[in-house]
Amino acid sequence: MSDSSAETAPGFSLELNEDVRDVRDWAHGFARDVIRPAAAEWDEREETPWPVLQEAAKIELYSLDFFATQWLEPSGLGIPVAFEELYWGDPGIALSITGTALAAVSVAANGTQGQLFEWVPQMFGTPNDIKLGAFCSSEPDAGSDVGAIRTRAVYDEAKDEWVLNGTKTWATNGGIADVHVVVASVDPELRTRGQATFIVPPGTPGLSQGQKFSKHGIRASHTAEVILDDVRVPGHCLVGGKEKLDERLARAREGGSSGGQAAMKTFERSRPSVGAMAVGCARAAYEYARDYARQREQFGAPIGNNQAVAFTLADMATRIDAARLLVWRAAWMGRNDKEFNQAEGSMSKLYASETATWVTQEAIRMLGGNGYTREYPVERWHRDATIFTIFEGASEIQRLIIGRAVTGLPVR
């Protein structure tokens, strides 16, 4: 085929469009110039990096407009590409910037148009008045077992209010968020099919922060318990509305399909984004180790000349590229409403997260004693990478989902 015919022939392309390339470069510049210089300080402080959030808000990187535009980007690659760059900068700070998005996605994907326009803007605020959102699903005794959620929501028909009681844990922005999105059980006998999602408006009585966790990694992101003690929310704060919920519960009680539970839909759509986070962290460690291997001399030559080091770098680069391609495929499928028949979303999250833990560990080994000290960032990236194999479904859960998809059997 001639060059001219190759240029005009329609078909498959992995080239990013101009808009996505611009977003990638914009996010990378912010990560390089603002996030990285602040990373070590906020990791040590274990606090939400409000000054960095303010800088992100000033340029509308932390804004509803940015997340909505990239979420709706036709190729589906806007969010993964931007997230990779931000998490290349620093996963802890990046999670403070992107953590609100999970709550926003839950409402956007499952809520009514009215709920979308009323509540999602309140999760971001303005550059002069930054707001946060928190998605609250996990519980102390119900992490991966989402069906075991004990937080209850009871409908008070006389007042058209829902009353929520329970404790959520490991919530990003939990307790300090302005808007909390809470998964609760309305019919425990139906397990996940008997759950619903609720918006808890700012300042609602009965919601409080429990324990704030001191974490191994992503320490610049706030993670805490959220306690719900007779929290009353108006009927219109039930995500999707009561009519839709009643129809779903009726089908479930009759033994039919109730459709996907809102929390599960949120995780399905967000898993490729978590994969992109992991790719960014892995790439940061790989690039640092690669440059170190070029410069560090032992026995009169750069250590990169050593075949063992070169082979490790080759494996790093290959795994990162493979992970990115899995993420891009799943993100494109999600944006174009393709069914994840082979659990492609879980595949991307599983492979990218385990790639990040492996790459960051090997980066420490390549730097030797230097890599084990806090004077070099690979130690921090390794601590940060660990979370990607845990949150939004641990690796074992992803394998369970994939196993069920590929066998068609109820793998246990």
mmCIF file of C-alpha atoms in Angstrom:
data_model
loop_
_atom_site.group_PDB
_atom_site.id
_atom_site.type_symbol
_atom_site.label_atom_id
_atom_site.label_comp_id
_atom_site.label_asym_id
_atom_site.label_seq_id
_atom_site.Cartn_x
_atom_site.Cartn_y
_atom_site.Cartn_z
ATOM 1 C CA MET A 1 0.000 0.000 0.000
ATOM 2 C CA SER A 2 1.390 3.419 -0.928
ATOM 3 C CA ASP A 3 1.854 6.142 1.656
ATOM 4 C CA SER A 4 -0.924 8.211 0.109
ATOM 5 C CA SER A 5 -3.459 5.399 0.241
ATOM 6 C CA ALA A 6 -2.483 4.625 3.857
ATOM 7 C CA GLU A 7 -3.163 8.238 4.791
ATOM 8 C CA THR A 8 -6.646 8.256 3.260
ATOM 9 C CA ALA A 9 -7.793 4.755 4.180
ATOM 10 C CA PRO A 10 -10.355 4.683 6.992
ATOM 11 C CA GLY A 11 -9.854 2.411 9.950
ATOM 12 C CA PHE A 12 -8.323 1.982 13.357
ATOM 13 C CA SER A 13 -6.129 4.648 14.942
ATOM 14 C CA LEU A 14 -4.542 5.121 18.350
ATOM 15 C CA GLU A 15 -3.565 8.713 17.655
ATOM 16 C CA LEU A 16 -5.040 11.135 20.180
ATOM 17 C CA ASN A 17 -7.108 13.935 18.723
ATOM 18 C CA GLU A 18 -5.938 17.511 19.098
ATOM 19 C CA ASP A 19 -8.247 18.324 22.023
ATOM 20 C CA VAL A 20 -7.057 15.346 24.057
ATOM 21 C CA ARG A 21 -3.422 16.144 23.270
ATOM 22 C CA ASP A 22 -3.967 19.704 24.496
ATOM 23 C CA VAL A 23 -5.523 18.425 27.738
ATOM 24 C CA ARG A 24 -2.636 15.982 28.200
ATOM 25 C CA ASP A 25 -0.047 18.743 27.799
ATOM 26 C CA TRP A 26 -1.997 21.120 30.055
ATOM 27 C CA ALA A 27 -2.356 18.539 32.828
ATOM 28 C CA HIS A 28 1.283 17.509 32.471
ATOM 29 C CA GLY A 29 2.457 21.096 32.831
ATOM 30 C CA PHE A 30 0.424 21.560 36.006
ATOM 31 C CA ALA A 31 1.699 18.257 37.398
ATOM 32 C CA ARG A 32 5.305 19.190 36.621
ATOM 33 C CA ASP A 33 5.226 22.803 37.792
ATOM 34 C CA VAL A 34 2.742 22.757 40.699
ATOM 35 C CA ILE A 35 2.087 19.230 41.953
ATOM 36 C CA ARG A 36 5.581 17.712 41.987
ATOM 37 C CA PRO A 37 7.294 20.552 43.866
ATOM 38 C CA ALA A 38 4.655 20.270 46.609
ATOM 39 C CA ALA A 39 4.424 16.469 46.776
ATOM 40 C CA ALA A 40 6.907 15.652 49.534
ATOM 41 C CA GLU A 41 5.609 18.410 51.828
ATOM 42 C CA TRP A 42 1.964 17.339 51.694
ATOM 43 C CA ASP A 43 2.839 13.671 51.982
ATOM 44 C CA GLU A 44 4.638 14.524 55.211
ATOM 45 C CA ARG A 45 1.829 16.761 56.486
ATOM 46 C CA GLU A 46 -0.918 14.230 55.695
ATOM 47 C CA GLU A 47 -3.375 17.021 54.969
ATOM 48 C CA THR A 48 -5.561 18.112 52.082
ATOM 49 C CA PRO A 49 -3.340 20.387 49.929
ATOM 50 C CA TRP A 50 -5.727 23.347 49.760
ATOM 51 C CA PRO A 51 -3.177 25.705 48.126
ATOM 52 C CA VAL A 52 -2.703 23.233 45.249
ATOM 53 C CA LEU A 53 -6.467 22.783 44.915
ATOM 54 C CA GLN A 54 -6.795 26.562 44.707
ATOM 55 C CA GLU A 55 -4.193 26.733 41.955
ATOM 56 C CA ALA A 56 -6.017 23.956 40.087
ATOM 57 C CA ALA A 57 -9.322 25.800 40.505
ATOM 58 C CA LYS A 58 -7.846 29.060 39.207
ATOM 59 C CA ILE A 59 -7.051 27.461 35.858
ATOM 60 C CA GLU A 60 -10.307 25.425 35.969
ATOM 61 C CA LEU A 61 -8.479 22.118 36.226
ATOM 62 C CA TYR A 62 -10.501 21.559 39.387
ATOM 63 C CA SER A 63 -13.944 22.437 38.061
ATOM 64 C CA LEU A 64 -17.198 20.901 36.952
ATOM 65 C CA ASP A 65 -16.581 22.164 33.434
ATOM 66 C CA PHE A 66 -13.269 20.309 33.151
ATOM 67 C CA PHE A 67 -14.556 16.985 34.433
ATOM 68 C CA ALA A 68 -17.802 17.179 32.447
ATOM 69 C CA THR A 69 -16.019 18.113 29.228
ATOM 70 C CA GLN A 70 -13.479 15.326 29.543
ATOM 71 C CA TRP A 71 -16.084 12.784 30.688
ATOM 72 C CA LEU A 72 -18.114 13.494 27.534
ATOM 73 C CA GLU A 73 -15.085 13.655 25.209
ATOM 74 C CA PRO A 74 -16.104 11.488 22.189
ATOM 75 C CA SER A 75 -13.116 9.128 22.236
ATOM 76 C CA GLY A 76 -13.512 8.448 25.959
ATOM 77 C CA LEU A 77 -9.819 9.196 26.487
ATOM 78 C CA GLY A 78 -10.041 12.674 27.989
ATOM 79 C CA ILE A 79 -10.237 11.538 31.619
ATOM 80 C CA PRO A 80 -7.702 8.666 31.374
ATOM 81 C CA VAL A 81 -5.131 10.861 29.636
ATOM 82 C CA ALA A 82 -5.571 13.737 32.112
ATOM 83 C CA PHE A 83 -5.537 11.409 35.129
ATOM 84 C CA GLU A 84 -2.354 9.700 33.961
ATOM 85 C CA GLU A 85 -0.563 13.039 33.879
ATOM 86 C CA LEU A 86 -1.873 14.247 37.245
ATOM 87 C CA TYR A 87 -0.965 10.985 38.979
ATOM 88 C CA TRP A 88 2.425 11.088 37.274
ATOM 89 C CA GLY A 89 2.851 14.281 39.282
ATOM 90 C CA ASP A 90 1.853 12.806 42.650
ATOM 91 C CA PRO A 91 -0.937 10.320 43.433
ATOM 92 C CA GLY A 92 -1.806 11.813 46.831
ATOM 93 C CA ILE A 93 -2.272 15.371 45.608
ATOM 94 C CA ALA A 94 -3.911 14.147 42.407
ATOM 95 C CA LEU A 95 -6.487 12.206 44.425
ATOM 96 C CA SER A 96 -7.344 15.399 46.305
ATOM 97 C CA ILE A 97 -7.974 17.022 42.920
ATOM 98 C CA THR A 98 -9.933 14.140 41.376
ATOM 99 C CA GLY A 99 -11.601 12.577 44.428
ATOM 100 C CA THR A 100 -14.757 14.636 44.027
ATOM 101 C CA ALA A 101 -15.269 13.165 40.560
ATOM 102 C CA LEU A 102 -16.418 9.766 41.912
ATOM 103 C CA ALA A 103 -19.317 11.374 43.774
ATOM 104 C CA ALA A 104 -20.125 13.490 40.727
ATOM 105 C CA VAL A 105 -20.059 10.464 38.413
ATOM 106 C CA SER A 106 -22.448 8.590 40.705
ATOM 107 C CA VAL A 107 -25.036 11.346 40.400
ATOM 108 C CA ALA A 108 -24.374 12.001 36.709
ATOM 109 C CA ALA A 109 -24.606 8.330 35.734
ATOM 110 C CA ASN A 110 -27.624 7.358 37.840
ATOM 111 C CA GLY A 111 -29.469 10.527 38.795
ATOM 112 C CA THR A 112 -32.154 12.618 37.177
ATOM 113 C CA GLN A 113 -31.310 15.655 35.093
ATOM 114 C CA GLY A 114 -32.583 17.861 37.896
ATOM 115 C CA GLN A 115 -30.271 16.180 40.410
ATOM 116 C CA LEU A 116 -27.350 16.540 38.048
ATOM 117 C CA PHE A 117 -27.837 20.277 37.639
ATOM 118 C CA GLU A 118 -28.633 20.918 41.302
ATOM 119 C CA TRP A 119 -26.002 18.907 43.121
ATOM 120 C CA VAL A 120 -22.938 18.325 40.959
ATOM 121 C CA PRO A 121 -22.029 22.050 40.732
ATOM 122 C CA GLN A 122 -22.171 22.170 44.535
ATOM 123 C CA MET A 123 -19.468 19.501 44.679
ATOM 124 C CA PHE A 124 -16.928 21.784 42.972
ATOM 125 C CA GLY A 125 -17.861 25.340 43.865
ATOM 126 C CA THR A 126 -15.854 28.189 42.336
ATOM 127 C CA PRO A 127 -12.175 29.200 42.334
ATOM 128 C CA ASN A 128 -12.929 31.590 45.208
ATOM 129 C CA ASP A 129 -15.064 29.092 47.132
ATOM 130 C CA ILE A 130 -13.843 25.522 46.586
ATOM 131 C CA LYS A 131 -16.237 22.706 47.461
ATOM 132 C CA LEU A 132 -15.704 18.939 47.742
ATOM 133 C CA GLY A 133 -17.769 15.829 47.109
ATOM 134 C CA ALA A 134 -17.450 12.416 48.791
ATOM 135 C CA PHE A 135 -18.709 9.032 47.612
ATOM 136 C CA CYS A 136 -19.472 6.807 50.617
ATOM 137 C CA SER A 137 -19.933 3.110 49.909
ATOM 138 C CA SER A 138 -17.499 0.963 51.938
ATOM 139 C CA GLU A 139 -18.201 0.017 55.551
ATOM 140 C CA PRO A 140 -16.072 -1.435 58.365
ATOM 141 C CA ASP A 141 -17.604 -4.904 57.883
ATOM 142 C CA ALA A 142 -18.488 -4.574 54.208
ATOM 143 C CA GLY A 143 -15.489 -3.655 52.079
ATOM 144 C CA SER A 144 -15.393 -5.879 49.025
ATOM 145 C CA ASP A 145 -18.676 -7.524 50.057
ATOM 146 C CA VAL A 146 -20.900 -4.677 48.905
ATOM 147 C CA GLY A 147 -23.973 -6.839 49.494
ATOM 148 C CA ALA A 148 -23.280 -6.752 53.242
ATOM 149 C CA ILE A 149 -23.809 -2.999 53.591
ATOM 150 C CA ARG A 150 -25.622 -2.293 56.865
ATOM 151 C CA THR A 151 -26.271 1.434 56.531
ATOM 152 C CA ARG A 152 -30.059 1.676 56.373
ATOM 153 C CA ALA A 153 -32.320 4.152 54.654
ATOM 154 C CA VAL A 154 -35.953 4.174 55.820
ATOM 155 C CA TYR A 155 -38.616 6.192 54.044
ATOM 156 C CA ASP A 156 -40.746 8.541 56.148
ATOM 157 C CA GLU A 157 -43.768 8.863 53.876
ATOM 158 C CA ALA A 158 -45.498 11.502 55.997
ATOM 159 C CA LYS A 159 -42.595 13.922 55.582
ATOM 160 C CA ASP A 160 -41.299 12.615 52.228
ATOM 161 C CA GLU A 161 -37.872 12.133 53.796
ATOM 162 C CA TRP A 162 -35.336 9.332 53.980
ATOM 163 C CA VAL A 163 -33.689 8.614 57.335
ATOM 164 C CA LEU A 164 -30.132 7.253 57.121
ATOM 165 C CA ASN A 165 -28.245 5.462 59.890
ATOM 166 C CA GLY A 166 -24.878 3.730 59.715
ATOM 167 C CA THR A 167 -21.134 4.181 59.403
ATOM 168 C CA LYS A 168 -19.121 4.503 56.209
ATOM 169 C CA THR A 169 -15.380 4.110 56.076
ATOM 170 C CA TRP A 170 -12.417 4.806 53.772
ATOM 171 C CA ALA A 171 -14.293 7.711 52.214
ATOM 172 C CA THR A 172 -12.172 10.128 50.210
ATOM 173 C CA ASN A 173 -13.061 13.633 51.479
ATOM 174 C CA GLY A 174 -15.319 11.936 54.042
ATOM 175 C CA GLY A 175 -16.616 14.357 56.662
ATOM 176 C CA ILE A 176 -14.996 17.439 55.090
ATOM 177 C CA ALA A 177 -16.959 17.288 51.839
ATOM 178 C CA ASP A 178 -19.805 19.676 51.176
ATOM 179 C CA VAL A 179 -21.923 17.029 49.425
ATOM 180 C CA HIS A 180 -21.848 13.347 50.441
ATOM 181 C CA VAL A 181 -23.249 10.645 48.182
ATOM 182 C CA VAL A 182 -24.153 7.636 50.341
ATOM 183 C CA VAL A 183 -25.012 4.055 49.393
ATOM 184 C CA ALA A 184 -27.541 2.504 51.783
ATOM 185 C CA SER A 185 -29.775 -0.535 52.022
ATOM 186 C CA VAL A 186 -33.531 -0.028 51.701
ATOM 187 C CA ASP A 187 -34.295 -3.775 51.669
ATOM 188 C CA PRO A 188 -31.498 -5.881 53.274
ATOM 189 C CA GLU A 189 -33.041 -9.180 52.139
ATOM 190 C CA LEU A 190 -32.314 -8.242 48.522
ATOM 191 C CA ARG A 191 -28.648 -7.440 49.268
ATOM 192 C CA THR A 192 -27.167 -5.327 46.419
ATOM 193 C CA ARG A 193 -30.498 -5.314 44.587
ATOM 194 C CA GLY A 194 -32.075 -3.688 47.638
ATOM 195 C CA GLN A 195 -29.675 -0.756 47.799
ATOM 196 C CA ALA A 196 -30.052 2.856 46.760
ATOM 197 C CA THR A 197 -27.888 5.963 46.649
ATOM 198 C CA PHE A 198 -28.665 9.210 48.461
ATOM 199 C CA ILE A 199 -27.390 12.770 48.268
ATOM 200 C CA VAL A 200 -26.718 14.334 51.654
ATOM 201 C CA PRO A 201 -26.795 18.138 51.228
ATOM 202 C CA PRO A 202 -24.295 20.480 52.909
ATOM 203 C CA GLY A 203 -24.836 21.039 56.605
ATOM 204 C CA THR A 204 -27.350 18.220 57.078
ATOM 205 C CA PRO A 205 -27.702 17.438 60.819
ATOM 206 C CA GLY A 206 -26.575 14.001 61.933
ATOM 207 C CA LEU A 207 -23.670 13.574 59.504
ATOM 208 C CA SER A 208 -20.241 13.793 61.092
ATOM 209 C CA GLN A 209 -16.661 12.736 60.513
ATOM 210 C CA GLY A 210 -15.426 9.745 62.439
ATOM 211 C CA GLN A 211 -11.843 8.561 62.470
ATOM 212 C CA LYS A 212 -9.452 10.209 60.036
ATOM 213 C CA PHE A 213 -7.028 7.571 58.786
ATOM 214 C CA SER A 214 -3.252 7.917 58.842
ATOM 215 C CA LYS A 215 -2.287 6.003 55.720
ATOM 216 C CA HIS A 216 0.660 4.154 54.201
ATOM 217 C CA GLY A 217 0.357 6.124 50.947
ATOM 218 C CA ILE A 218 -1.703 8.814 49.168
ATOM 219 C CA ARG A 219 -1.268 10.766 52.392
ATOM 220 C CA ALA A 220 -2.105 14.128 50.807
ATOM 221 C CA SER A 221 -5.671 12.903 50.307
ATOM 222 C CA HIS A 222 -8.145 13.010 53.198
ATOM 223 C CA THR A 223 -9.659 9.595 54.060
ATOM 224 C CA ALA A 224 -12.067 9.161 56.959
ATOM 225 C CA GLU A 225 -15.138 7.516 58.416
ATOM 226 C CA VAL A 226 -18.526 9.132 57.903
ATOM 227 C CA ILE A 227 -21.087 8.627 60.660
ATOM 228 C CA LEU A 228 -24.794 8.904 59.860
ATOM 229 C CA ASP A 229 -27.018 9.327 62.919
ATOM 230 C CA ASP A 230 -30.683 9.834 62.000
ATOM 231 C CA VAL A 231 -29.667 11.836 58.949
ATOM 232 C CA ARG A 232 -32.814 13.103 57.233
ATOM 233 C CA VAL A 233 -32.690 13.996 53.553
ATOM 234 C CA PRO A 234 -35.570 15.170 51.356
ATOM 235 C CA GLY A 235 -37.228 12.642 49.066
ATOM 236 C CA HIS A 236 -35.764 14.311 45.987
ATOM 237 C CA CYS A 237 -32.275 13.404 47.261
ATOM 238 C CA LEU A 238 -32.782 9.734 46.353
ATOM 239 C CA VAL A 239 -30.569 9.343 43.286
ATOM 240 C CA GLY A 240 -32.742 8.459 40.302
ATOM 241 C CA GLY A 241 -36.003 9.094 42.153
ATOM 242 C CA LYS A 242 -38.421 6.928 44.136
ATOM 243 C CA GLU A 243 -40.496 5.744 41.183
ATOM 244 C CA LYS A 244 -37.445 4.214 39.573
ATOM 245 C CA LEU A 245 -36.382 2.621 42.858
ATOM 246 C CA ASP A 246 -39.845 1.140 43.510
ATOM 247 C CA GLU A 247 -39.914 -0.411 40.036
ATOM 248 C CA ARG A 248 -36.483 -1.925 40.535
ATOM 249 C CA LEU A 249 -37.348 -3.350 43.942
ATOM 250 C CA ALA A 250 -40.603 -4.825 42.637
ATOM 251 C CA ARG A 251 -38.752 -6.678 39.879
ATOM 252 C CA ALA A 252 -36.185 -7.952 42.354
ATOM 253 C CA ARG A 253 -38.855 -9.245 44.754
ATOM 254 C CA GLU A 254 -40.562 -11.072 41.916
ATOM 255 C CA GLY A 255 -37.297 -12.796 41.092
ATOM 256 C CA GLY A 256 -36.639 -10.904 37.889
ATOM 257 C CA SER A 257 -33.704 -8.758 36.900
ATOM 258 C CA SER A 258 -33.627 -5.500 38.819
ATOM 259 C CA GLY A 259 -31.009 -3.886 36.622
ATOM 260 C CA GLY A 260 -27.609 -2.720 37.806
ATOM 261 C CA GLN A 261 -27.294 -1.216 41.267
ATOM 262 C CA ALA A 262 -26.151 2.411 41.167
ATOM 263 C CA ALA A 263 -22.947 1.882 43.183
ATOM 264 C CA MET A 264 -21.891 -0.960 40.902
ATOM 265 C CA LYS A 265 -22.531 1.158 37.822
ATOM 266 C CA THR A 266 -20.384 3.891 39.328
ATOM 267 C CA PHE A 267 -17.499 1.475 39.897
ATOM 268 C CA GLU A 268 -17.848 -0.027 36.414
ATOM 269 C CA ARG A 269 -17.514 3.386 34.799
ATOM 270 C CA SER A 270 -14.666 4.491 37.074
ATOM 271 C CA ARG A 271 -12.381 1.441 36.922
ATOM 272 C CA PRO A 272 -10.553 2.508 33.737
ATOM 273 C CA SER A 273 -9.914 5.863 35.419
ATOM 274 C CA VAL A 274 -8.312 4.083 38.379
ATOM 275 C CA GLY A 275 -6.222 2.163 35.873
ATOM 276 C CA ALA A 276 -5.083 5.466 34.383
ATOM 277 C CA MET A 277 -4.078 6.686 37.848
ATOM 278 C CA ALA A 278 -1.941 3.569 38.287
ATOM 279 C CA VAL A 279 -0.346 4.017 34.850
ATOM 280 C CA GLY A 280 0.664 7.564 35.774
ATOM 281 C CA CYS A 281 2.266 6.438 39.030
ATOM 282 C CA ALA A 282 4.074 3.567 37.313
ATOM 283 C CA ARG A 283 5.331 5.843 34.543
ATOM 284 C CA ALA A 284 6.739 8.305 37.059
ATOM 285 C CA ALA A 285 8.764 5.574 38.772
ATOM 286 C CA TYR A 286 9.901 4.044 35.475
ATOM 287 C CA GLU A 287 11.119 7.361 34.074
ATOM 288 C CA TYR A 288 13.008 8.156 37.257
ATOM 289 C CA ALA A 289 14.647 4.707 37.329
ATOM 290 C CA ARG A 290 15.516 4.926 33.629
ATOM 291 C CA ASP A 291 17.212 8.307 34.031
ATOM 292 C CA TYR A 292 18.997 7.102 37.161
ATOM 293 C CA ALA A 293 20.308 4.042 35.284
ATOM 294 C CA ARG A 294 21.717 6.287 32.577
ATOM 295 C CA GLN A 295 23.636 8.454 35.043
ATOM 296 C CA ARG A 296 24.565 6.218 37.965
ATOM 297 C CA GLU A 297 27.951 4.607 37.452
ATOM 298 C CA GLN A 298 29.244 1.418 39.015
ATOM 299 C CA PHE A 299 32.452 -0.393 38.028
ATOM 300 C CA GLY A 300 33.262 2.383 35.588
ATOM 301 C CA ALA A 301 30.038 2.372 33.532
ATOM 302 C CA PRO A 302 26.374 3.426 33.814
ATOM 303 C CA ILE A 303 24.329 0.720 35.528
ATOM 304 C CA GLY A 304 22.010 0.809 32.514
ATOM 305 C CA ASN A 305 24.749 -1.026 30.624
ATOM 306 C CA ASN A 306 24.117 -3.995 32.879
ATOM 307 C CA GLN A 307 21.879 -6.473 31.099
ATOM 308 C CA ALA A 308 19.844 -7.204 34.233
ATOM 309 C CA VAL A 309 19.040 -3.512 34.662
ATOM 310 C CA ALA A 310 18.257 -3.023 30.972
ATOM 311 C CA PHE A 311 15.952 -6.042 30.942
ATOM 312 C CA THR A 312 14.078 -4.746 33.988
ATOM 313 C CA LEU A 313 13.605 -1.372 32.308
ATOM 314 C CA ALA A 314 12.385 -3.154 29.182
ATOM 315 C CA ASP A 315 9.792 -5.038 31.213
ATOM 316 C CA MET A 316 8.720 -1.835 32.952
ATOM 317 C CA ALA A 317 8.182 -0.004 29.674
ATOM 318 C CA THR A 318 6.336 -2.935 28.121
ATOM 319 C CA ARG A 319 3.982 -3.456 31.063
ATOM 320 C CA ILE A 320 3.183 0.253 31.289
ATOM 321 C CA ASP A 321 2.307 0.437 27.600
ATOM 322 C CA ALA A 322 0.178 -2.709 27.847
ATOM 323 C CA ALA A 323 -1.639 -1.310 30.877
ATOM 324 C CA ARG A 324 -2.303 1.969 29.104
ATOM 325 C CA LEU A 325 -3.787 0.184 26.095
ATOM 326 C CA LEU A 326 -6.128 -1.836 28.328
ATOM 327 C CA VAL A 327 -7.217 1.392 30.030
ATOM 328 C CA TRP A 328 -7.816 3.167 26.734
ATOM 329 C CA ARG A 329 -9.848 0.266 25.367
ATOM 330 C CA ALA A 330 -12.072 0.108 28.437
ATOM 331 C CA ALA A 331 -12.507 3.895 28.526
ATOM 332 C CA TRP A 332 -13.490 3.935 24.847
ATOM 333 C CA MET A 333 -15.952 1.089 25.421
ATOM 334 C CA GLY A 334 -17.536 2.862 28.382
ATOM 335 C CA ARG A 335 -17.889 6.146 26.495
ATOM 336 C CA ASN A 336 -19.475 4.375 23.519
ATOM 337 C CA ASP A 337 -21.869 2.255 25.604
ATOM 338 C CA LYS A 338 -20.185 -1.032 24.713
ATOM 339 C CA GLU A 339 -20.922 -3.925 27.049
ATOM 340 C CA PHE A 340 -18.000 -5.150 29.164
ATOM 341 C CA ASN A 341 -18.747 -8.772 28.231
ATOM 342 C CA GLN A 342 -15.236 -9.900 29.168
ATOM 343 C CA ALA A 343 -14.999 -7.559 32.167
ATOM 344 C CA GLU A 344 -12.721 -5.245 30.210
ATOM 345 C CA GLY A 345 -13.058 -2.515 32.845
ATOM 346 C CA SER A 346 -11.866 -4.871 35.561
ATOM 347 C CA MET A 347 -9.056 -6.119 33.310
ATOM 348 C CA SER A 348 -7.738 -2.591 32.889
ATOM 349 C CA LYS A 349 -7.886 -1.835 36.599
ATOM 350 C CA LEU A 350 -6.332 -5.169 37.606
ATOM 351 C CA TYR A 351 -3.407 -5.096 35.201
ATOM 352 C CA ALA A 352 -2.610 -1.389 35.618
ATOM 353 C CA SER A 353 -2.713 -1.502 39.424
ATOM 354 C CA GLU A 354 -0.485 -4.568 39.668
ATOM 355 C CA THR A 355 1.855 -3.037 37.098
ATOM 356 C CA ALA A 356 2.173 0.059 39.289
ATOM 357 C CA THR A 357 3.084 -1.926 42.412
ATOM 358 C CA TRP A 358 5.635 -4.001 40.498
ATOM 359 C CA VAL A 359 7.229 -1.090 38.633
ATOM 360 C CA THR A 360 7.574 1.067 41.738
ATOM 361 C CA GLN A 361 9.084 -1.823 43.691
ATOM 362 C CA GLU A 362 11.621 -2.499 40.946
ATOM 363 C CA ALA A 363 12.441 1.213 40.802
ATOM 364 C CA ILE A 364 13.392 1.113 44.483
ATOM 365 C CA ARG A 365 15.570 -1.936 43.878
ATOM 366 C CA MET A 366 17.260 -0.236 40.930
ATOM 367 C CA LEU A 367 18.159 2.768 43.053
ATOM 368 C CA GLY A 368 19.445 0.484 45.819
ATOM 369 C CA GLY A 369 19.810 2.146 49.209
ATOM 370 C CA ASN A 370 18.904 5.515 47.686
ATOM 371 C CA GLY A 371 15.552 4.163 46.599
ATOM 372 C CA TYR A 372 14.689 3.188 50.149
ATOM 373 C CA THR A 373 15.143 6.722 51.494
ATOM 374 C CA ARG A 374 12.728 9.627 51.398
ATOM 375 C CA GLU A 375 15.363 11.701 49.657
ATOM 376 C CA TYR A 376 14.243 10.028 46.430
ATOM 377 C CA PRO A 377 10.594 9.993 45.258
ATOM 378 C CA VAL A 378 10.388 6.323 44.225
ATOM 379 C CA GLU A 379 9.844 5.339 47.865
ATOM 380 C CA ARG A 380 6.762 7.573 48.001
ATOM 381 C CA TRP A 381 5.450 6.338 44.653
ATOM 382 C CA HIS A 382 5.724 2.741 45.867
ATOM 383 C CA ARG A 383 3.697 3.574 48.978
ATOM 384 C CA ASP A 384 1.136 5.369 46.821
ATOM 385 C CA ALA A 385 0.897 2.573 44.252
ATOM 386 C CA THR A 386 -0.264 0.045 46.830
ATOM 387 C CA ILE A 387 -3.732 1.601 47.032
ATOM 388 C CA PHE A 388 -4.534 0.898 43.384
ATOM 389 C CA THR A 389 -4.690 -2.841 44.079
ATOM 390 C CA ILE A 390 -7.118 -2.199 46.949
ATOM 391 C CA PHE A 391 -9.654 0.558 46.403
ATOM 392 C CA GLU A 392 -12.677 0.372 44.088
ATOM 393 C CA GLY A 393 -12.353 -3.401 44.158
ATOM 394 C CA ALA A 394 -9.229 -5.255 45.287
ATOM 395 C CA SER A 395 -7.279 -7.341 42.767
ATOM 396 C CA GLU A 396 -8.944 -10.500 44.046
ATOM 397 C CA ILE A 397 -12.378 -8.995 43.352
ATOM 398 C CA GLN A 398 -11.306 -7.968 39.852
ATOM 399 C CA ARG A 399 -10.142 -11.533 39.174
ATOM 400 C CA LEU A 400 -13.454 -12.833 40.484
ATOM 401 C CA ILE A 401 -15.368 -10.523 38.136
ATOM 402 C CA ILE A 402 -13.176 -11.439 35.176
ATOM 403 C CA GLY A 403 -13.402 -15.143 36.002
ATOM 404 C CA ARG A 404 -17.188 -15.016 36.045
ATOM 405 C CA ALA A 405 -17.214 -13.126 32.755
ATOM 406 C CA VAL A 406 -14.930 -15.485 30.866
ATOM 407 C CA THR A 407 -16.417 -18.747 32.214
ATOM 408 C CA GLY A 408 -20.047 -17.735 32.491
ATOM 409 C CA LEU A 409 -20.057 -19.563 35.828
ATOM 410 C CA PRO A 410 -20.686 -18.260 39.373
ATOM 411 C CA VAL A 411 -17.053 -18.400 40.461
ATOM 412 C CA ARG A 412 -16.680 -18.251 44.270
#
